[in-house]
mmCIF file of N, CA and C in Angstrom:
data_model
loop_
_atom_site.group_PDB
_atom_site.id
_atom_site.type_symbol
_atom_site.label_atom_id
_atom_site.label_comp_id
_atom_site.label_asym_id
_atom_site.label_seq_id
_atom_site.Cartn_x
_atom_site.Cartn_y
_atom_site.Cartn_z
ATOM 1 N N MET A 902 0.844 -1.177 0.000
ATOM 2 C CA MET A 902 0.000 0.000 0.000
ATOM 3 C C MET A 902 0.888 1.238 0.000
ATOM 4 N N LYS A 903 0.552 2.191 -0.842
ATOM 5 C CA LYS A 903 1.295 3.445 -0.943
ATOM 6 C C LYS A 903 0.456 4.570 -0.348
ATOM 7 N N TYR A 904 1.130 5.676 -0.027
ATOM 8 C CA TYR A 904 0.451 6.864 0.486
ATOM 9 C C TYR A 904 0.486 7.954 -0.571
ATOM 10 N N PHE A 905 -0.604 8.735 -0.627
ATOM 11 C CA PHE A 905 -0.714 9.820 -1.591
ATOM 12 C C PHE A 905 -1.279 11.052 -0.892
ATOM 13 N N ALA A 906 -0.596 12.175 -1.088
ATOM 14 C CA ALA A 906 -1.070 13.451 -0.544
ATOM 15 C C ALA A 906 -1.952 14.102 -1.600
ATOM 16 N N ALA A 907 -3.185 14.388 -1.219
ATOM 17 C CA ALA A 907 -4.111 15.074 -2.110
ATOM 18 C C ALA A 907 -4.324 16.480 -1.561
ATOM 19 N N LEU A 908 -3.728 17.442 -2.236
ATOM 20 C CA LEU A 908 -3.925 18.841 -1.876
ATOM 21 C C LEU A 908 -5.266 19.277 -2.443
ATOM 22 N N ALA A 909 -6.010 20.040 -1.664
ATOM 23 C CA ALA A 909 -7.336 20.482 -2.104
ATOM 24 C C ALA A 909 -7.450 21.998 -1.953
ATOM 25 N N PRO A 910 -6.819 22.763 -2.861
ATOM 26 C CA PRO A 910 -6.885 24.215 -2.766
ATOM 27 C C PRO A 910 -8.293 24.744 -3.024
ATOM 28 N N MET A 911 -8.596 25.836 -2.343
ATOM 29 C CA MET A 911 -9.907 26.479 -2.441
ATOM 30 C C MET A 911 -10.151 26.976 -3.862
ATOM 31 N N LYS A 912 -11.341 26.716 -4.345
ATOM 32 C CA LYS A 912 -11.777 27.199 -5.651
ATOM 33 C C LYS A 912 -12.968 28.145 -5.461
ATOM 34 N N ASP A 913 -13.898 27.756 -4.569
ATOM 35 C CA ASP A 913 -15.103 28.545 -4.315
ATOM 36 C C ASP A 913 -15.447 28.433 -2.826
ATOM 37 N N ALA A 914 -15.197 29.497 -2.078
ATOM 38 C CA ALA A 914 -15.390 29.483 -0.625
ATOM 39 C C ALA A 914 -16.844 29.216 -0.230
ATOM 40 N N GLN A 915 -17.801 29.776 -0.971
ATOM 41 C CA GLN A 915 -19.209 29.574 -0.642
ATOM 42 C C GLN A 915 -19.610 28.113 -0.840
ATOM 43 N N LYS A 916 -19.197 27.522 -1.952
ATOM 44 C CA LYS A 916 -19.501 26.107 -2.189
ATOM 45 C C LYS A 916 -18.788 25.230 -1.161
ATOM 46 N N SER A 917 -17.595 25.617 -0.782
ATOM 47 C CA SER A 917 -16.849 24.861 0.217
ATOM 48 C C SER A 917 -17.621 24.821 1.535
ATOM 49 N N LYS A 918 -18.178 25.941 1.911
ATOM 50 C CA LYS A 918 -18.988 26.012 3.132
ATOM 51 C C LYS A 918 -20.253 25.168 2.984
ATOM 52 N N GLU A 919 -20.893 25.276 1.838
ATOM 53 C CA GLU A 919 -22.144 24.568 1.567
ATOM 54 C C GLU A 919 -21.964 23.040 1.575
ATOM 55 N N TYR A 920 -20.857 22.558 1.050
ATOM 56 C CA TYR A 920 -20.643 21.110 0.914
ATOM 57 C C TYR A 920 -19.740 20.525 2.002
ATOM 58 N N ARG A 921 -19.401 21.311 3.021
ATOM 59 C CA ARG A 921 -18.473 20.870 4.061
ATOM 60 C C ARG A 921 -18.912 19.565 4.735
ATOM 61 N N GLN A 922 -20.164 19.488 5.181
ATOM 62 C CA GLN A 922 -20.610 18.285 5.888
ATOM 63 C C GLN A 922 -20.586 17.056 4.987
ATOM 64 N N GLN A 923 -21.004 17.220 3.739
ATOM 65 C CA GLN A 923 -20.955 16.088 2.805
ATOM 66 C C GLN A 923 -19.516 15.642 2.573
ATOM 67 N N HIS A 924 -18.602 16.614 2.484
ATOM 68 C CA HIS A 924 -17.176 16.302 2.324
ATOM 69 C C HIS A 924 -16.660 15.527 3.534
ATOM 70 N N LEU A 925 -16.990 15.998 4.740
ATOM 71 C CA LEU A 925 -16.529 15.320 5.958
ATOM 72 C C LEU A 925 -17.125 13.918 6.074
ATOM 73 N N ASP A 926 -18.388 13.757 5.700
ATOM 74 C CA ASP A 926 -19.012 12.429 5.700
ATOM 75 C C ASP A 926 -18.309 11.501 4.706
ATOM 76 N N PHE A 927 -17.971 12.043 3.543
ATOM 77 C CA PHE A 927 -17.246 11.277 2.523
ATOM 78 C C PHE A 927 -15.906 10.804 3.081
ATOM 79 N N LEU A 928 -15.156 11.720 3.719
ATOM 80 C CA LEU A 928 -13.854 11.353 4.277
ATOM 81 C C LEU A 928 -13.994 10.310 5.379
ATOM 82 N N LYS A 929 -15.020 10.438 6.198
ATOM 83 C CA LYS A 929 -15.260 9.450 7.259
ATOM 84 C C LYS A 929 -15.493 8.073 6.641
ATOM 85 N N ASP A 930 -16.332 8.017 5.617
ATOM 86 C CA ASP A 930 -16.612 6.750 4.931
ATOM 87 C C ASP A 930 -15.339 6.171 4.306
ATOM 88 N N GLN A 931 -14.540 7.029 3.690
ATOM 89 C CA GLN A 931 -13.303 6.567 3.056
ATOM 90 C C GLN A 931 -12.285 6.100 4.099
ATOM 91 N N ARG A 932 -12.278 6.748 5.247
ATOM 92 C CA ARG A 932 -11.379 6.309 6.320
ATOM 93 C C ARG A 932 -11.800 4.929 6.828
ATOM 94 N N GLU A 933 -13.103 4.744 7.020
ATOM 95 C CA GLU A 933 -13.625 3.442 7.472
ATOM 96 C C GLU A 933 -13.346 2.346 6.451
ATOM 97 N N ALA A 934 -13.287 2.712 5.167
ATOM 98 C CA ALA A 934 -12.991 1.752 4.097
ATOM 99 C C ALA A 934 -11.487 1.487 3.958
ATOM 100 N N GLY A 935 -10.682 2.220 4.731
ATOM 101 C CA GLY A 935 -9.234 2.024 4.688
ATOM 102 C C GLY A 935 -8.527 2.821 3.613
ATOM 103 N N ASN A 936 -9.213 3.797 3.016
ATOM 104 C CA ASN A 936 -8.615 4.582 1.939
ATOM 105 C C ASN A 936 -7.994 5.895 2.405
ATOM 106 N N VAL A 937 -8.339 6.362 3.601
ATOM 107 C CA VAL A 937 -7.831 7.633 4.114
ATOM 108 C C VAL A 937 -7.022 7.382 5.375
ATOM 109 N N PHE A 938 -5.808 7.918 5.382
ATOM 110 C CA PHE A 938 -4.913 7.796 6.528
ATOM 111 C C PHE A 938 -5.139 8.947 7.510
ATOM 112 N N MET A 939 -5.189 10.200 6.987
ATOM 113 C CA MET A 939 -5.459 11.372 7.814
ATOM 114 C C MET A 939 -5.870 12.532 6.917
ATOM 115 N N TYR A 940 -6.427 13.560 7.545
ATOM 116 C CA TYR A 940 -6.849 14.724 6.777
ATOM 117 C C TYR A 940 -6.992 15.932 7.697
ATOM 118 N N GLY A 941 -7.006 17.102 7.067
ATOM 119 C CA GLY A 941 -7.197 18.332 7.822
ATOM 120 C C GLY A 941 -7.197 19.546 6.915
ATOM 121 N N ARG A 942 -7.656 20.642 7.472
ATOM 122 C CA ARG A 942 -7.731 21.896 6.712
ATOM 123 C C ARG A 942 -6.485 22.734 6.976
ATOM 124 N N PHE A 943 -6.199 23.646 6.052
ATOM 125 C CA PHE A 943 -5.127 24.611 6.264
ATOM 126 C C PHE A 943 -5.705 25.751 7.088
ATOM 127 N N THR A 944 -5.006 26.164 8.115
ATOM 128 C CA THR A 944 -5.536 27.179 9.029
ATOM 129 C C THR A 944 -5.647 28.560 8.396
ATOM 130 N N ASP A 945 -4.996 28.765 7.256
ATOM 131 C CA ASP A 945 -5.112 30.063 6.588
ATOM 132 C C ASP A 945 -6.316 30.130 5.640
ATOM 133 N N GLY A 946 -7.129 29.059 5.603
ATOM 134 C CA GLY A 946 -8.353 29.071 4.805
ATOM 135 C C GLY A 946 -8.168 28.818 3.320
ATOM 136 N N THR A 947 -6.990 28.389 2.912
ATOM 137 C CA THR A 947 -6.731 28.199 1.483
ATOM 138 C C THR A 947 -7.065 26.815 0.954
ATOM 139 N N GLY A 948 -7.512 25.913 1.830
ATOM 140 C CA GLY A 948 -7.853 24.566 1.390
ATOM 141 C C GLY A 948 -7.513 23.539 2.446
ATOM 142 N N GLY A 949 -7.133 22.339 2.003
ATOM 143 C CA GLY A 949 -6.829 21.267 2.939
ATOM 144 C C GLY A 949 -5.971 20.192 2.303
ATOM 145 N N LEU A 950 -5.707 19.154 3.097
ATOM 146 C CA LEU A 950 -4.853 18.057 2.674
ATOM 147 C C LEU A 950 -5.447 16.748 3.170
ATOM 148 N N VAL A 951 -5.479 15.760 2.303
ATOM 149 C CA VAL A 951 -5.912 14.411 2.669
ATOM 150 C C VAL A 951 -4.789 13.458 2.291
ATOM 151 N N ILE A 952 -4.395 12.589 3.218
ATOM 152 C CA ILE A 952 -3.426 11.542 2.915
ATOM 153 C C ILE A 952 -4.230 10.264 2.670
ATOM 154 N N TYR A 953 -4.218 9.817 1.423
ATOM 155 C CA TYR A 953 -4.911 8.601 1.020
ATOM 156 C C TYR A 953 -3.950 7.423 1.024
ATOM 157 N N GLN A 954 -4.501 6.239 1.132
ATOM 158 C CA GLN A 954 -3.768 4.984 0.973
ATOM 159 C C GLN A 954 -4.334 4.287 -0.248
ATOM 160 N N GLY A 955 -3.458 3.798 -1.114
ATOM 161 C CA GLY A 955 -3.941 3.114 -2.303
ATOM 162 C C GLY A 955 -2.824 2.433 -3.050
ATOM 163 N N GLU A 956 -3.176 1.711 -4.075
ATOM 164 C CA GLU A 956 -2.210 0.982 -4.883
ATOM 165 C C GLU A 956 -1.529 1.865 -5.916
ATOM 166 N N SER A 957 -2.235 2.918 -6.371
ATOM 167 C CA SER A 957 -1.672 3.782 -7.415
ATOM 168 C C SER A 957 -2.318 5.163 -7.344
ATOM 169 N N ALA A 958 -1.657 6.125 -7.980
ATOM 170 C CA ALA A 958 -2.215 7.480 -8.057
ATOM 171 C C ALA A 958 -3.547 7.459 -8.799
ATOM 172 N N GLU A 959 -3.653 6.617 -9.794
ATOM 173 C CA GLU A 959 -4.895 6.533 -10.574
ATOM 174 C C GLU A 959 -6.054 6.030 -9.713
ATOM 175 N N ALA A 960 -5.783 5.033 -8.873
ATOM 176 C CA ALA A 960 -6.826 4.505 -7.989
ATOM 177 C C ALA A 960 -7.269 5.559 -6.988
ATOM 178 N N VAL A 961 -6.312 6.315 -6.461
ATOM 179 C CA VAL A 961 -6.655 7.384 -5.512
ATOM 180 C C VAL A 961 -7.415 8.494 -6.219
ATOM 181 N N GLU A 962 -7.005 8.830 -7.426
ATOM 182 C CA GLU A 962 -7.701 9.880 -8.177
ATOM 183 C C GLU A 962 -9.169 9.520 -8.394
ATOM 184 N N GLU A 963 -9.460 8.252 -8.638
ATOM 185 C CA GLU A 963 -10.853 7.821 -8.806
ATOM 186 C C GLU A 963 -11.670 8.130 -7.545
ATOM 187 N N ILE A 964 -11.052 7.946 -6.393
ATOM 188 C CA ILE A 964 -11.732 8.248 -5.120
ATOM 189 C C ILE A 964 -11.889 9.751 -4.962
ATOM 190 N N VAL A 965 -10.820 10.495 -5.170
ATOM 191 C CA VAL A 965 -10.836 11.950 -4.983
ATOM 192 C C VAL A 965 -11.894 12.600 -5.876
ATOM 193 N N ARG A 966 -12.041 12.109 -7.080
ATOM 194 C CA ARG A 966 -13.026 12.696 -8.014
ATOM 195 C C ARG A 966 -14.470 12.530 -7.521
ATOM 196 N N ARG A 967 -14.703 11.650 -6.538
ATOM 197 C CA ARG A 967 -16.049 11.457 -5.980
ATOM 198 C C ARG A 967 -16.305 12.332 -4.747
ATOM 199 N N ASP A 968 -15.275 13.009 -4.257
ATOM 200 C CA ASP A 968 -15.418 13.878 -3.090
ATOM 201 C C ASP A 968 -16.397 15.005 -3.427
ATOM 202 N N PRO A 969 -17.388 15.265 -2.577
ATOM 203 C CA PRO A 969 -18.343 16.342 -2.836
ATOM 204 C C PRO A 969 -17.699 17.712 -3.063
ATOM 205 N N TYR A 970 -16.567 17.978 -2.456
ATOM 206 C CA TYR A 970 -15.863 19.237 -2.721
ATOM 207 C C TYR A 970 -15.429 19.314 -4.180
ATOM 208 N N VAL A 971 -15.028 18.202 -4.747
ATOM 209 C CA VAL A 971 -14.566 18.173 -6.131
ATOM 210 C C VAL A 971 -15.755 18.171 -7.084
ATOM 211 N N THR A 972 -16.744 17.307 -6.819
ATOM 212 C CA THR A 972 -17.890 17.214 -7.738
ATOM 213 C C THR A 972 -18.707 18.509 -7.774
ATOM 214 N N SER A 973 -18.696 19.274 -6.678
ATOM 215 C CA SER A 973 -19.459 20.527 -6.623
ATOM 216 C C SER A 973 -18.691 21.706 -7.202
ATOM 217 N N GLY A 974 -17.396 21.531 -7.422
ATOM 218 C CA GLY A 974 -16.574 22.635 -7.914
ATOM 219 C C GLY A 974 -16.053 23.538 -6.809
ATOM 220 N N ALA A 975 -16.142 23.084 -5.556
ATOM 221 C CA ALA A 975 -15.659 23.886 -4.430
ATOM 222 C C ALA A 975 -14.140 23.885 -4.342
ATOM 223 N N ARG A 976 -13.516 22.792 -4.755
ATOM 224 C CA ARG A 976 -12.063 22.649 -4.623
ATOM 225 C C ARG A 976 -11.451 22.049 -5.878
ATOM 226 N N HIS A 977 -10.219 22.434 -6.121
ATOM 227 C CA HIS A 977 -9.361 21.757 -7.102
ATOM 228 C C HIS A 977 -8.736 20.587 -6.368
ATOM 229 N N PHE A 978 -7.931 19.784 -7.045
ATOM 230 C CA PHE A 978 -7.131 18.788 -6.333
ATOM 231 C C PHE A 978 -5.847 18.519 -7.103
ATOM 232 N N GLU A 979 -4.867 18.090 -6.351
ATOM 233 C CA GLU A 979 -3.557 17.743 -6.883
ATOM 234 C C GLU A 979 -3.053 16.570 -6.050
ATOM 235 N N ILE A 980 -2.600 15.504 -6.695
ATOM 236 C CA ILE A 980 -2.192 14.284 -5.993
ATOM 237 C C ILE A 980 -0.697 14.030 -6.212
ATOM 238 N N HIS A 981 -0.014 13.714 -5.107
ATOM 239 C CA HIS A 981 1.404 13.382 -5.151
ATOM 240 C C HIS A 981 1.641 12.154 -4.290
ATOM 241 N N GLU A 982 2.446 11.202 -4.794
ATOM 242 C CA GLU A 982 2.808 10.074 -3.940
ATOM 243 C C GLU A 982 3.661 10.613 -2.800
ATOM 244 N N TRP A 983 3.406 10.112 -1.594
ATOM 245 C CA TRP A 983 4.052 10.612 -0.378
ATOM 246 C C TRP A 983 4.869 9.491 0.246
ATOM 247 N N ASP A 984 6.140 9.758 0.485
ATOM 248 C CA ASP A 984 7.043 8.792 1.097
ATOM 249 C C ASP A 984 7.101 9.087 2.589
ATOM 250 N N MET A 985 6.200 8.467 3.337
ATOM 251 C CA MET A 985 6.117 8.727 4.774
ATOM 252 C C MET A 985 7.346 8.169 5.477
ATOM 253 N N GLN A 986 7.972 8.993 6.273
ATOM 254 C CA GLN A 986 9.133 8.591 7.056
ATOM 255 C C GLN A 986 8.678 8.319 8.487
ATOM 256 N N THR A 987 9.087 7.186 9.025
ATOM 257 C CA THR A 987 8.675 6.838 10.383
ATOM 258 C C THR A 987 9.829 6.796 11.366
ATOM 259 N N ASP A 988 11.061 6.874 10.846
ATOM 260 C CA ASP A 988 12.196 6.787 11.764
ATOM 261 C C ASP A 988 12.761 8.151 12.138
ATOM 262 N N TYR A 989 12.285 9.209 11.494
ATOM 263 C CA TYR A 989 12.672 10.584 11.786
ATOM 264 C C TYR A 989 14.167 10.832 11.653
ATOM 265 N N THR A 990 14.836 10.013 10.867
ATOM 266 C CA THR A 990 16.254 10.209 10.601
ATOM 267 C C THR A 990 16.388 11.237 9.476
ATOM 268 N N ILE A 991 17.216 12.211 9.694
ATOM 269 C CA ILE A 991 17.435 13.232 8.677
ATOM 270 C C ILE A 991 18.257 12.612 7.548
ATOM 271 N N GLN A 992 17.701 12.734 6.355
ATOM 272 C CA GLN A 992 18.390 12.183 5.183
ATOM 273 C C GLN A 992 18.932 13.332 4.346
ATOM 274 N N SER A 993 20.145 13.190 3.878
ATOM 275 C CA SER A 993 20.715 14.259 3.060
ATOM 276 C C SER A 993 20.747 13.867 1.607
#
């Protein structure tokens, strides 16, 4: 299983507010299904970040495209594979 960071920059603040609960319900369901590792909003109001778990970027993108924030046009998205470090060793 790989990790993917899905950045969700703000596109429409009003739609973001309107679809917030549906978005949070979606993330809860995806977390229960084992597809979401963690998530949260940016404190400056510019969007948020979701760390997904999946086999490929394409598989994660299929999930992200179903997020109510994306389907409503409230947010853009950008996906990057994330190499989570657990040993906290500084690598040069």
